CSV table of C-alpha atoms (C1' of nucleotides) in Angstrom, one decimal:
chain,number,residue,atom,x,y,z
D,152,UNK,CA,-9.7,37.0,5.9
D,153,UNK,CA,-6.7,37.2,8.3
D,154,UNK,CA,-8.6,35.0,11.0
D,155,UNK,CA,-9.0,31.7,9.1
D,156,UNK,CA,-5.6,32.3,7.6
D,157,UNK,CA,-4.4,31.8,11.2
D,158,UNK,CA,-6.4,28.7,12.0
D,159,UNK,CA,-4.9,26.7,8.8
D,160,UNK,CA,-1.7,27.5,9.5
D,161,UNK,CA,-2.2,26.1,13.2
D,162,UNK,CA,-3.9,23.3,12.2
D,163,UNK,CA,-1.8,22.6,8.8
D,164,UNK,CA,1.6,24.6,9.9
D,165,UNK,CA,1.2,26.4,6.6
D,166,UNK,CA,3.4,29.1,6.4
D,167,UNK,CA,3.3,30.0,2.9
D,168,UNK,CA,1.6,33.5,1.9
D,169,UNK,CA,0.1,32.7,-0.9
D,170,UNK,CA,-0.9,29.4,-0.3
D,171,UNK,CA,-2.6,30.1,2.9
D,172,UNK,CA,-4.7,32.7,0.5
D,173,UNK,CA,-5.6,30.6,-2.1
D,174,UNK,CA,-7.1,28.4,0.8
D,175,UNK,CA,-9.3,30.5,2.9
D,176,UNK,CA,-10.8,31.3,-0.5
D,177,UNK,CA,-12.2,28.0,-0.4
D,178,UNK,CA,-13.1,28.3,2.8
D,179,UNK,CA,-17.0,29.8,3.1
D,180,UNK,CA,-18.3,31.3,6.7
D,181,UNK,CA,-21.8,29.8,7.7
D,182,UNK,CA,-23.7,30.5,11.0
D,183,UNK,CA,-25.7,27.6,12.7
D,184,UNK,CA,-28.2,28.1,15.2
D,185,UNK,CA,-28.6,26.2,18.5
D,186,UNK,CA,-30.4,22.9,17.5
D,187,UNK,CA,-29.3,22.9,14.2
D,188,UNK,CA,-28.0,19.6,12.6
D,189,UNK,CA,-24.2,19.7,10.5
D,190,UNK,CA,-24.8,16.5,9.9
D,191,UNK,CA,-26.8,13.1,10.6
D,192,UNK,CA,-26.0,9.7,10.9
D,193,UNK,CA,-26.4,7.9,7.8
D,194,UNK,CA,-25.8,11.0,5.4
D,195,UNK,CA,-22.5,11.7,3.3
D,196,UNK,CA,-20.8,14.1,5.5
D,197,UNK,CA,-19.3,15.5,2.1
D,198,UNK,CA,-17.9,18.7,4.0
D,199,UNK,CA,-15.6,19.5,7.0
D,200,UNK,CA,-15.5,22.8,9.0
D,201,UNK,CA,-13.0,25.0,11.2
D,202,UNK,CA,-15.7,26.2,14.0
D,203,UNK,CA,-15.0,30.2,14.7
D,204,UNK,CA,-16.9,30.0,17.4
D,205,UNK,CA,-19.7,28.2,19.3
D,206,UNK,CA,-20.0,24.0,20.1
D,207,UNK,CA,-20.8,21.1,18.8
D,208,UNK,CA,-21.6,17.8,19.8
D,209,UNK,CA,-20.8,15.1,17.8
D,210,UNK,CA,-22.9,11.9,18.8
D,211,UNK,CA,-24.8,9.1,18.0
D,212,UNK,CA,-28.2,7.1,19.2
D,213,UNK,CA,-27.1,3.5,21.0
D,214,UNK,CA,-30.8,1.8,20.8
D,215,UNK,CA,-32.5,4.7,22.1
D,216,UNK,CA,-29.8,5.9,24.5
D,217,UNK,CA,-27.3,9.0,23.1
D,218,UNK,CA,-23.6,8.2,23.3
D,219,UNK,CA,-21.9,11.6,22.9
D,220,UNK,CA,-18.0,10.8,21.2
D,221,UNK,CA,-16.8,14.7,21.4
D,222,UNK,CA,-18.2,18.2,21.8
D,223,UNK,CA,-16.2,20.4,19.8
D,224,UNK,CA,-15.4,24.2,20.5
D,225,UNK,CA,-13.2,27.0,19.1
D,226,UNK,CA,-9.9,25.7,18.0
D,227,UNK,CA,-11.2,22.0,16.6
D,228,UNK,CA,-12.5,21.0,14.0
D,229,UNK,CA,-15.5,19.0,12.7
D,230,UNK,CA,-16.2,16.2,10.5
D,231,UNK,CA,-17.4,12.9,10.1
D,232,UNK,CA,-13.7,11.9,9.1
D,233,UNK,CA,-14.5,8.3,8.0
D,234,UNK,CA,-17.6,9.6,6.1
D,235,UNK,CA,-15.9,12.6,4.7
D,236,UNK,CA,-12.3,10.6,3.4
D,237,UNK,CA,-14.3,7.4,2.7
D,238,UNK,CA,-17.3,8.1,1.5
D,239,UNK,CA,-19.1,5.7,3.7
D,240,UNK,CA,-22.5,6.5,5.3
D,241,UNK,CA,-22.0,8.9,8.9
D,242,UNK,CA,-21.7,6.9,12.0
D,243,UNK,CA,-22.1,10.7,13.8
D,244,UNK,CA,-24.9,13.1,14.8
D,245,UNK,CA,-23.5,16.5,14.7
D,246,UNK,CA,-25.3,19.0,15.8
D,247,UNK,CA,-25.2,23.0,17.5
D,248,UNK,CA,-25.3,23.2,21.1
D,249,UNK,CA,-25.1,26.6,20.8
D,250,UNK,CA,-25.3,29.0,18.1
D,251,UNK,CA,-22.4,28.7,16.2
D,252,UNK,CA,-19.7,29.9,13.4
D,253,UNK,CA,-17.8,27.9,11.1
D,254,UNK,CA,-15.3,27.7,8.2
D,255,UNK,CA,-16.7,25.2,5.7
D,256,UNK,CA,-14.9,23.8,2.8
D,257,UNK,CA,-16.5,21.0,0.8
D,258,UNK,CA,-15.0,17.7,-1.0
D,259,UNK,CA,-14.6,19.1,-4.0
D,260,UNK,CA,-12.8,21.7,-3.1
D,261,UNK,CA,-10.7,20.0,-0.3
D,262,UNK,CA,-9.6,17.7,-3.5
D,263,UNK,CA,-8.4,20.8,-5.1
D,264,UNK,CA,-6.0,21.5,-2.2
D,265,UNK,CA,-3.8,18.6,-2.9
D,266,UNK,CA,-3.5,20.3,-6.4
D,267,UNK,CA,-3.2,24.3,-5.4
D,268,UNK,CA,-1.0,23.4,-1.8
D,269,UNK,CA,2.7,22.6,-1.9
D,270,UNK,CA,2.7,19.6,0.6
D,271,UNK,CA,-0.7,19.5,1.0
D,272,UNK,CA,-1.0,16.0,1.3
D,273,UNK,CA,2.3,15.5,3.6
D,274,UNK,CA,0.1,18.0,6.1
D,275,UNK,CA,-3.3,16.4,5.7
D,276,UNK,CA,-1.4,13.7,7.0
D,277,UNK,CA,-0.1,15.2,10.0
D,278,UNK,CA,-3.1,16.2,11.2
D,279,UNK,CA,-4.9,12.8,10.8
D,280,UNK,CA,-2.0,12.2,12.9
D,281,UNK,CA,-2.3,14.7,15.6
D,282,UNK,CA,-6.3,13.0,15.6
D,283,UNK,CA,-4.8,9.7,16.2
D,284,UNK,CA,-2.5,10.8,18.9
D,285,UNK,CA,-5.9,12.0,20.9
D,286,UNK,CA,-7.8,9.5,20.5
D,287,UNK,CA,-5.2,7.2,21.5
D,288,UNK,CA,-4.8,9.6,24.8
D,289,UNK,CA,-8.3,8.8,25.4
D,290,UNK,CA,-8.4,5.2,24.8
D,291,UNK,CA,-5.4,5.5,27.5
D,292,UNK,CA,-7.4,7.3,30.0
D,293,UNK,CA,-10.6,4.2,29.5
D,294,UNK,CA,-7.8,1.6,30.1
D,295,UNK,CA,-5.9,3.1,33.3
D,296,UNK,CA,-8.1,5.8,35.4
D,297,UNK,CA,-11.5,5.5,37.3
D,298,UNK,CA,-14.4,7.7,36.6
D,299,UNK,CA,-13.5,10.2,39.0
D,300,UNK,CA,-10.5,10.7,37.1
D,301,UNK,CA,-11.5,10.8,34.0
D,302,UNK,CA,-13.5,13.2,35.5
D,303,UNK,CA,-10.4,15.2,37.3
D,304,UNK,CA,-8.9,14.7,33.9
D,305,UNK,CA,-11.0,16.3,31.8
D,306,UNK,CA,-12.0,18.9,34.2
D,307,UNK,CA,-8.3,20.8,34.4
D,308,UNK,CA,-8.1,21.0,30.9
D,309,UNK,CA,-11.4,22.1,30.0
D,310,UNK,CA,-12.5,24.0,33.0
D,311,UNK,CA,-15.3,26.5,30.8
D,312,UNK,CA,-17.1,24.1,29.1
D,313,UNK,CA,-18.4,23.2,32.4
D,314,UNK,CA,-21.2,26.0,32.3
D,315,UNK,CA,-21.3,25.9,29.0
D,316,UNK,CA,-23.3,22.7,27.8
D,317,UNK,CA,-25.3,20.5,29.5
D,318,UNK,CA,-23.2,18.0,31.8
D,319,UNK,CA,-25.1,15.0,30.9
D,320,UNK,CA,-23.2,15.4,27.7
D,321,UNK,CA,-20.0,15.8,29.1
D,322,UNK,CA,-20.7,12.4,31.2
D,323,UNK,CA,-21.4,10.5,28.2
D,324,UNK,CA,-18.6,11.4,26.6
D,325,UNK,CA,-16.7,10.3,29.8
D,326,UNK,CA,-17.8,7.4,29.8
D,327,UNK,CA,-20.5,7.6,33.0
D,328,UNK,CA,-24.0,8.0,33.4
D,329,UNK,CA,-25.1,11.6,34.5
D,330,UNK,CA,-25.8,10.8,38.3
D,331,UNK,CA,-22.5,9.3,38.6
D,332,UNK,CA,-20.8,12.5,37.1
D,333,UNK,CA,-23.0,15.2,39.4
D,334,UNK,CA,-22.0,12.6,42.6
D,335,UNK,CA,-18.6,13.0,41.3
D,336,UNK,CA,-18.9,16.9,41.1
D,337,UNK,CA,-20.1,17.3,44.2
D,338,UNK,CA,-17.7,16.0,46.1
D,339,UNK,CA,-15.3,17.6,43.8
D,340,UNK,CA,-16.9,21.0,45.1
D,341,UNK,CA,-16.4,20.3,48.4
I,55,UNK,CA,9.6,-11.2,-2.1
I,56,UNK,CA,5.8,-11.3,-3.5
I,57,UNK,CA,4.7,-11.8,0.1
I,58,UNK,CA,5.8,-8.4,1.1
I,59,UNK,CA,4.4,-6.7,-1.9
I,60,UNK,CA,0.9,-8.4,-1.0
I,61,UNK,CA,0.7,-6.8,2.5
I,62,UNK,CA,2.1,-3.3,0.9
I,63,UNK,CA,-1.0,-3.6,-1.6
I,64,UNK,CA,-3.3,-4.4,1.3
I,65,UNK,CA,-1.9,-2.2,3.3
I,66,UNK,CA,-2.2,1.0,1.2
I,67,UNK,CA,-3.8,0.0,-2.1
I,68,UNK,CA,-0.9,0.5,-4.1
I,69,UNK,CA,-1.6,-2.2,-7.6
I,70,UNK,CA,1.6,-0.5,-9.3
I,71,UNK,CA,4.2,-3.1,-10.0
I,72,UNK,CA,7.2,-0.8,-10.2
I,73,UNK,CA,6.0,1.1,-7.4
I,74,UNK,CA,5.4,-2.2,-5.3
I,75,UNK,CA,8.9,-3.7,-6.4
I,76,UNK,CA,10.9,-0.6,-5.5
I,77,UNK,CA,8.8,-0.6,-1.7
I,78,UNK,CA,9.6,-3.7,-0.7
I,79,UNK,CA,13.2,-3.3,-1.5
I,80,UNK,CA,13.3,-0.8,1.2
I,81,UNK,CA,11.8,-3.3,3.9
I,82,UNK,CA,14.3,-5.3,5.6
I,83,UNK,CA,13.0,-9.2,7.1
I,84,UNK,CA,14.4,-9.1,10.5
I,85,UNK,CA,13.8,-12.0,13.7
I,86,UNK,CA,12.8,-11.5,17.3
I,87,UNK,CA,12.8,-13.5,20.1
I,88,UNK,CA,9.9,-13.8,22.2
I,89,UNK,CA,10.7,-11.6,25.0
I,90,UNK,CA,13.0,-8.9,22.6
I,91,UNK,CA,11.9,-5.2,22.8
I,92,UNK,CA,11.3,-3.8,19.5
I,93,UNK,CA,10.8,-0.2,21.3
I,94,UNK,CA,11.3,0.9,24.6
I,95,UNK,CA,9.7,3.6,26.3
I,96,UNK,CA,10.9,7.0,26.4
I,97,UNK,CA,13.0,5.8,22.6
I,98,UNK,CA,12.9,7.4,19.9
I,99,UNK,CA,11.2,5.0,17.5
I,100,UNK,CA,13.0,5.4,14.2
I,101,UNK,CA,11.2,2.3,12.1
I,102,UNK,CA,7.7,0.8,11.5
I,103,UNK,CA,7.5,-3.1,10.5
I,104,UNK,CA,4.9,-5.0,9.0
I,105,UNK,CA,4.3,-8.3,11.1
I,106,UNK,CA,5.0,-11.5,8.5
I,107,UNK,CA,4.5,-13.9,11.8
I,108,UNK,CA,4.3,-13.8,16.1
I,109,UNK,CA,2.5,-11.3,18.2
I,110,UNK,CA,3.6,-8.3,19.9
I,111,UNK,CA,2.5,-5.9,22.9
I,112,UNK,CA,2.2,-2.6,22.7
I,113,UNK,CA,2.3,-1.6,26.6
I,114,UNK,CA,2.9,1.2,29.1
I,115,UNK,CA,4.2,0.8,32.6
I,116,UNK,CA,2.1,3.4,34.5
I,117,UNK,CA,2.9,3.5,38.2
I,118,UNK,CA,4.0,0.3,38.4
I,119,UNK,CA,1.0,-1.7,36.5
I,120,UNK,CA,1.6,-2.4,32.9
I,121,UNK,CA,-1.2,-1.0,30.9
I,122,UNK,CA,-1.8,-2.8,27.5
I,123,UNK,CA,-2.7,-1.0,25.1
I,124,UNK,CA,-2.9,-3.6,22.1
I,125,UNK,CA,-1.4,-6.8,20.9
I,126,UNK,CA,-0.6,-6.6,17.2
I,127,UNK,CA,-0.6,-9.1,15.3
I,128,UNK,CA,-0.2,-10.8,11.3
I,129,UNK,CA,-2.0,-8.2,9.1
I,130,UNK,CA,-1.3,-5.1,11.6
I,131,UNK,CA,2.0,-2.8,11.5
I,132,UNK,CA,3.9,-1.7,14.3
I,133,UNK,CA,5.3,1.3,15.3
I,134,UNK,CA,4.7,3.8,17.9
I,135,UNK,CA,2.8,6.6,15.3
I,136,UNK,CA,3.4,9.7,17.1
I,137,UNK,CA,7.3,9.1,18.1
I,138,UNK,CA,7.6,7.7,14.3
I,139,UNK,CA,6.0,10.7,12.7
I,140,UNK,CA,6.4,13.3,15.6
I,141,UNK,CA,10.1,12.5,16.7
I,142,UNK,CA,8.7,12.3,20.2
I,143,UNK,CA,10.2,10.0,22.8
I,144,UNK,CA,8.2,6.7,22.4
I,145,UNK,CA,5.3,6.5,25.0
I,146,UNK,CA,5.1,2.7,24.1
I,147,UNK,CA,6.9,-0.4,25.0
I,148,UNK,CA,7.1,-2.7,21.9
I,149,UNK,CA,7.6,-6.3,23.4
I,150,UNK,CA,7.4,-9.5,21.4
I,151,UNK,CA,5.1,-12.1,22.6
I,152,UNK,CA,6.6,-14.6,20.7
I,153,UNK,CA,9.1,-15.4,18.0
I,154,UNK,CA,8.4,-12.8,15.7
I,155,UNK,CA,9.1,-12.0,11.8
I,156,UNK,CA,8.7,-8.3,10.5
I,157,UNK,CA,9.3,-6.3,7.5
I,158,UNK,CA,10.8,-3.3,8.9
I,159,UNK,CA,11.6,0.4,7.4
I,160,UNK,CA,13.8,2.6,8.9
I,161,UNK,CA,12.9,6.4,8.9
I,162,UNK,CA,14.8,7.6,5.9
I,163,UNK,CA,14.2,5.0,4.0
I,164,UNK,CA,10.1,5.4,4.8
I,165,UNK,CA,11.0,9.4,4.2
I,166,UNK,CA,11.9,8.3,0.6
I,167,UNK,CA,9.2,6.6,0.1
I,168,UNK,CA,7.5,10.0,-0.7
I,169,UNK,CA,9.8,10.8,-3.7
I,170,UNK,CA,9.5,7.4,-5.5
I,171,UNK,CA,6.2,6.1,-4.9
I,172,UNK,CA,3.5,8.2,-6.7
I,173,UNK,CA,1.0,9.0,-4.8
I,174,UNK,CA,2.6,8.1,-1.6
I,175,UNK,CA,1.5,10.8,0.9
I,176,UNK,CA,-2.1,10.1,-0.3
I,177,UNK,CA,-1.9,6.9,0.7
I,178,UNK,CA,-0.4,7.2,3.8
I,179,UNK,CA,-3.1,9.5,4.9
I,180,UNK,CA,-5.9,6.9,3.9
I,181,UNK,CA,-4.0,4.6,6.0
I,182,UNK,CA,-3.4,7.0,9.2
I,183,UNK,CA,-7.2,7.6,9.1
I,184,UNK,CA,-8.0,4.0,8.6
I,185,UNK,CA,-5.8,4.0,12.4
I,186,UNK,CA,-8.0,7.2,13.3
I,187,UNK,CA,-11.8,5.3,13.0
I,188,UNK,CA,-10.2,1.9,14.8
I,189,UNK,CA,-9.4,3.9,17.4
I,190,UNK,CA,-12.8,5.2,17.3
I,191,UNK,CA,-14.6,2.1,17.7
I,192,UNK,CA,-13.0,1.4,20.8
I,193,UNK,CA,-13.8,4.4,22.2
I,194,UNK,CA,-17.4,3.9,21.5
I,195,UNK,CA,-16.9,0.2,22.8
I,196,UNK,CA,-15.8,2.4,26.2
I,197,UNK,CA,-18.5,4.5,26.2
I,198,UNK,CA,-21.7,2.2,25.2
I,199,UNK,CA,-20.5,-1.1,26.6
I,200,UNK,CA,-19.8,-3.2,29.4
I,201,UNK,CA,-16.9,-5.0,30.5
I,202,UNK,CA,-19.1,-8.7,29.6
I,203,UNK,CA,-19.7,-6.9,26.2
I,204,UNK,CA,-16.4,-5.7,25.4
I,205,UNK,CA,-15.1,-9.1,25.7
I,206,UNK,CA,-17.7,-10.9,23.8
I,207,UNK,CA,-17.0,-8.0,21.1
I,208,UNK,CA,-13.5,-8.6,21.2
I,209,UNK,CA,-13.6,-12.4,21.2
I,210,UNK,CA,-16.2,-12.9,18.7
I,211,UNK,CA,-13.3,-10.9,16.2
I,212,UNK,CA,-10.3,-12.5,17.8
I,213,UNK,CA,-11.1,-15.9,19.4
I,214,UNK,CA,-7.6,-17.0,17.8
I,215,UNK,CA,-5.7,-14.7,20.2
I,216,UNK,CA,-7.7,-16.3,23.5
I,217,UNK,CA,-4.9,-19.4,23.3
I,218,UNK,CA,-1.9,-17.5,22.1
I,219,UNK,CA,-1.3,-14.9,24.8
I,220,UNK,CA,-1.7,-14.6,28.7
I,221,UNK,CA,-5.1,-13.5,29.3
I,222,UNK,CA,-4.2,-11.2,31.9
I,223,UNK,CA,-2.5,-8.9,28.4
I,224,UNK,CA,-6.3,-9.2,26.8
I,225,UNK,CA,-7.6,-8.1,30.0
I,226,UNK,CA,-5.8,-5.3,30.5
I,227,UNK,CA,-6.3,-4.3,26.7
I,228,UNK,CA,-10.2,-4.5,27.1
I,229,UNK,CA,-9.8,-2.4,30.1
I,230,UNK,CA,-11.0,-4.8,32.9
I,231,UNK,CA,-8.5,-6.8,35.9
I,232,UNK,CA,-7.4,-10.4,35.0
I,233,UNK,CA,-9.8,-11.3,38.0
I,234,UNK,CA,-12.9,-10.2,36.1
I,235,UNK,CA,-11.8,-11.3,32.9
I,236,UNK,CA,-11.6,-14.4,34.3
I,237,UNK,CA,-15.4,-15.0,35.7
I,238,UNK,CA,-16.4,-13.3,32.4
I,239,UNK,CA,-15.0,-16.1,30.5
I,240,UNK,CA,-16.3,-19.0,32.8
I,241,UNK,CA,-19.5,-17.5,32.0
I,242,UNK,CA,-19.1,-17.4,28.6
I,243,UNK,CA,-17.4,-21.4,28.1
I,244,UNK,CA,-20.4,-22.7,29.8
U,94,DT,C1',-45.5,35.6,35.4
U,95,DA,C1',-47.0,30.9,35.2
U,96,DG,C1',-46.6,26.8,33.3
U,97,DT,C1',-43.9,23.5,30.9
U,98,DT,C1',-39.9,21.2,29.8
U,99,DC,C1',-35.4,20.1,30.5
U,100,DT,C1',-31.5,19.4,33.5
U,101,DC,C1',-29.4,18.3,37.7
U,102,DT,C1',-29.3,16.3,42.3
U,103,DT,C1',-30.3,13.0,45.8
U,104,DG,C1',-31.5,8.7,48.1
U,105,DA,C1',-32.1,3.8,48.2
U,106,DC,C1',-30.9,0.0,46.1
U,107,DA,C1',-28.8,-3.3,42.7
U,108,DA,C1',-25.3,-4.6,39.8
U,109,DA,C1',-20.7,-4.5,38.1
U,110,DA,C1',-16.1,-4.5,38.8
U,111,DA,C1',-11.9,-4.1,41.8
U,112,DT,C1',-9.2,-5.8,45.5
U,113,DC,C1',-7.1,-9.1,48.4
U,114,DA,C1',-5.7,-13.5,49.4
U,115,DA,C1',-5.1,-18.3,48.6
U,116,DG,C1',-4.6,-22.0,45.9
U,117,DA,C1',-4.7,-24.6,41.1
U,118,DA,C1',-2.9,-25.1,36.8
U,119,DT,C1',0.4,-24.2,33.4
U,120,DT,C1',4.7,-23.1,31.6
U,121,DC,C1',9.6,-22.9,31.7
U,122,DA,C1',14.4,-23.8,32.9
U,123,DG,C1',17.8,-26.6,34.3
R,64,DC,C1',11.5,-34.9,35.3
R,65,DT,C1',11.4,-31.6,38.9
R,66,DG,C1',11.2,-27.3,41.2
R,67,DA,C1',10.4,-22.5,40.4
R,68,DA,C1',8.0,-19.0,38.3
R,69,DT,C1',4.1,-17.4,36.0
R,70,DT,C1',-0.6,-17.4,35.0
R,71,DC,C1',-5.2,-18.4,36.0
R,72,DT,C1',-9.1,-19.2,39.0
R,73,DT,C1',-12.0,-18.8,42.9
R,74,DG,C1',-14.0,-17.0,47.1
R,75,DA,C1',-14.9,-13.2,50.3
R,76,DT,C1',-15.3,-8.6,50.6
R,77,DT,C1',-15.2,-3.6,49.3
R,78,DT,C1',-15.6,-0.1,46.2
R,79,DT,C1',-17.4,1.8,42.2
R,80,DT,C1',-20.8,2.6,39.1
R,81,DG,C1',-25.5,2.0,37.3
R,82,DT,C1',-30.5,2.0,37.9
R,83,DC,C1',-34.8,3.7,39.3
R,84,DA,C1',-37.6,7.1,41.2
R,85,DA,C1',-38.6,11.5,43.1
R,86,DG,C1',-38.0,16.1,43.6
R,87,DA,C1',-35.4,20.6,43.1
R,88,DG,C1',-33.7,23.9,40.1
R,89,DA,C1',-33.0,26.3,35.8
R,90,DA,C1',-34.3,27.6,31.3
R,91,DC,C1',-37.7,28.4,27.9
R,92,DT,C1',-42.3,29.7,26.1
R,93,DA,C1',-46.4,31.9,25.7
DNA sequence: TAGTTCTCTTGACAAAAATCAAGAATTCAG
DNA sequence: CTGAATTCTTGATTTTTGTCAAGAGAACTA
């Protein structure tokens, strides 16, 4: 399972033969069609996935109005991470947006890493890290740029998503209400 | 120093005596002035500190306009995470608001904290991903609320802070001009 | 293919927030 | 205490963004 091999050792900088086997052994492939829930608010999110392919949005319902945090793609992950480290009820809807494969490993085996892994722990951590860093990017972006932007922002570093998923999604999670987005866009266009 | 040993319990839920005595050996108390930089932008920021008393801003100057990014206080740590963990050049100006007392920890001292304390990495993962869902929350407070709610949000949890530093920094922080933070809070007092 | 649903766009308007400018109020240094 | 500097407030105005409503377009279903 060469393929999984490579995404722990970019997300975990594992470089260790063996260990990187005994991991993806943990790691089980499930498919997800479009529509299909990972996870909804108020469950355990007891599990936390590599995604192979596909996206995800990860959001949650505001009184009756969706706020969309994150839609996830090839190369992140997904979780609930407070749910899944604290055991606390989910704050996040995840669900398919398109059909989708993952890498799943559950809690109880993610526990067991700490004990199979050299360093597991000291790399768990640096990853939590790396989250931090991003979300503290984004917070940045709220405090010092306009819609448009955000907008501009977003747009040069994730050019394909933008036929990819509806954009009302991609508004929400930049923090603007869908006409103000396609108003944006157009002139954009132009 | 039991005082120190209390906020490295709370901090990371270490109950350990032994553990906790050898920790705060490692912390040194040092002073600022109000007005000292504890980190400058574009540093390398070698240390992270525990704040005993005094407030400090974590800033950016961004084309000329300061952008505030938080104001840490007694019962928060300082540092800037990914120059700290990342040996990155700080993105952060650390600034103290007032007189200030930390605990601080250099680098290799916080590097050794790994081989002595058991347990340590686990912990300091529980406490990066505490930093993780903070950061979170105020990204949903971008994307579900107004700049009226963000205050009321932020003052209802903080109303000490409203009389201990300019307002223009809290502005800034809740991502609105001193101008509207101002008629906001008229329309709150009355 | 036709009908239904969902998504996106557009316009008119309203509300929120930023900008600019001036002047109070407060803090600070000597 | 006094003058200077900083911070805060206020008003007038502009810009940005949101809201509401309607319709166009696309995607999905039977």
């Amino acid at each position: 399972m060469k393929e999984l091999e490579q995404y722990i050792e970019s997300y975990f900088g594992i470089a260790h033969l063996d260990a990187l086997q005994t991991m993806s052994q943990m790691f089980k492939p499930v498919k997800l069609s479009k529509g299909d829930f990972y996870l909804q608010t108020g469950n355990y999110c007891d599990k936390m996935s590599f995604i192979r392919s596909g996206l995800l949005r990860i959001f949650v319902n505001n009184d009756g109005k969706e706020v969309t945090q994150w839609i996830s793609s090839k190369g992140y992950f997904i979780t609930d991470l407070a749910s899944f480290i604290f055991d606390t009820p989910a704050r996040w809807t995840i669900q398919a947006l398109t059909d989708v494969e993952i890498f799943t490993i559950n809690k109880q085996n993610y526990q067991k890493l700490g004990e199979i892994v050299p360093q597991w722990h000291v790399l768990e951590k640096l990853f939590i890290a790396k989250c931090f860093i991003f979300l503290e990017d984004r917070i940045f972006s709220h405090l010092s740029m306009s819609a448009e932007e955000r907008y501009q922002h977003f747009f040069e570093n994730n050019k394909e998503l933008f036929h990819q998923v509806p954009l009302q999604y991609i508004a929400s999670m930049l923090g603007m209400t869908p006409e103000t987005f396609s108003r944006i866009r157009k002139k954009q266009l132009s």
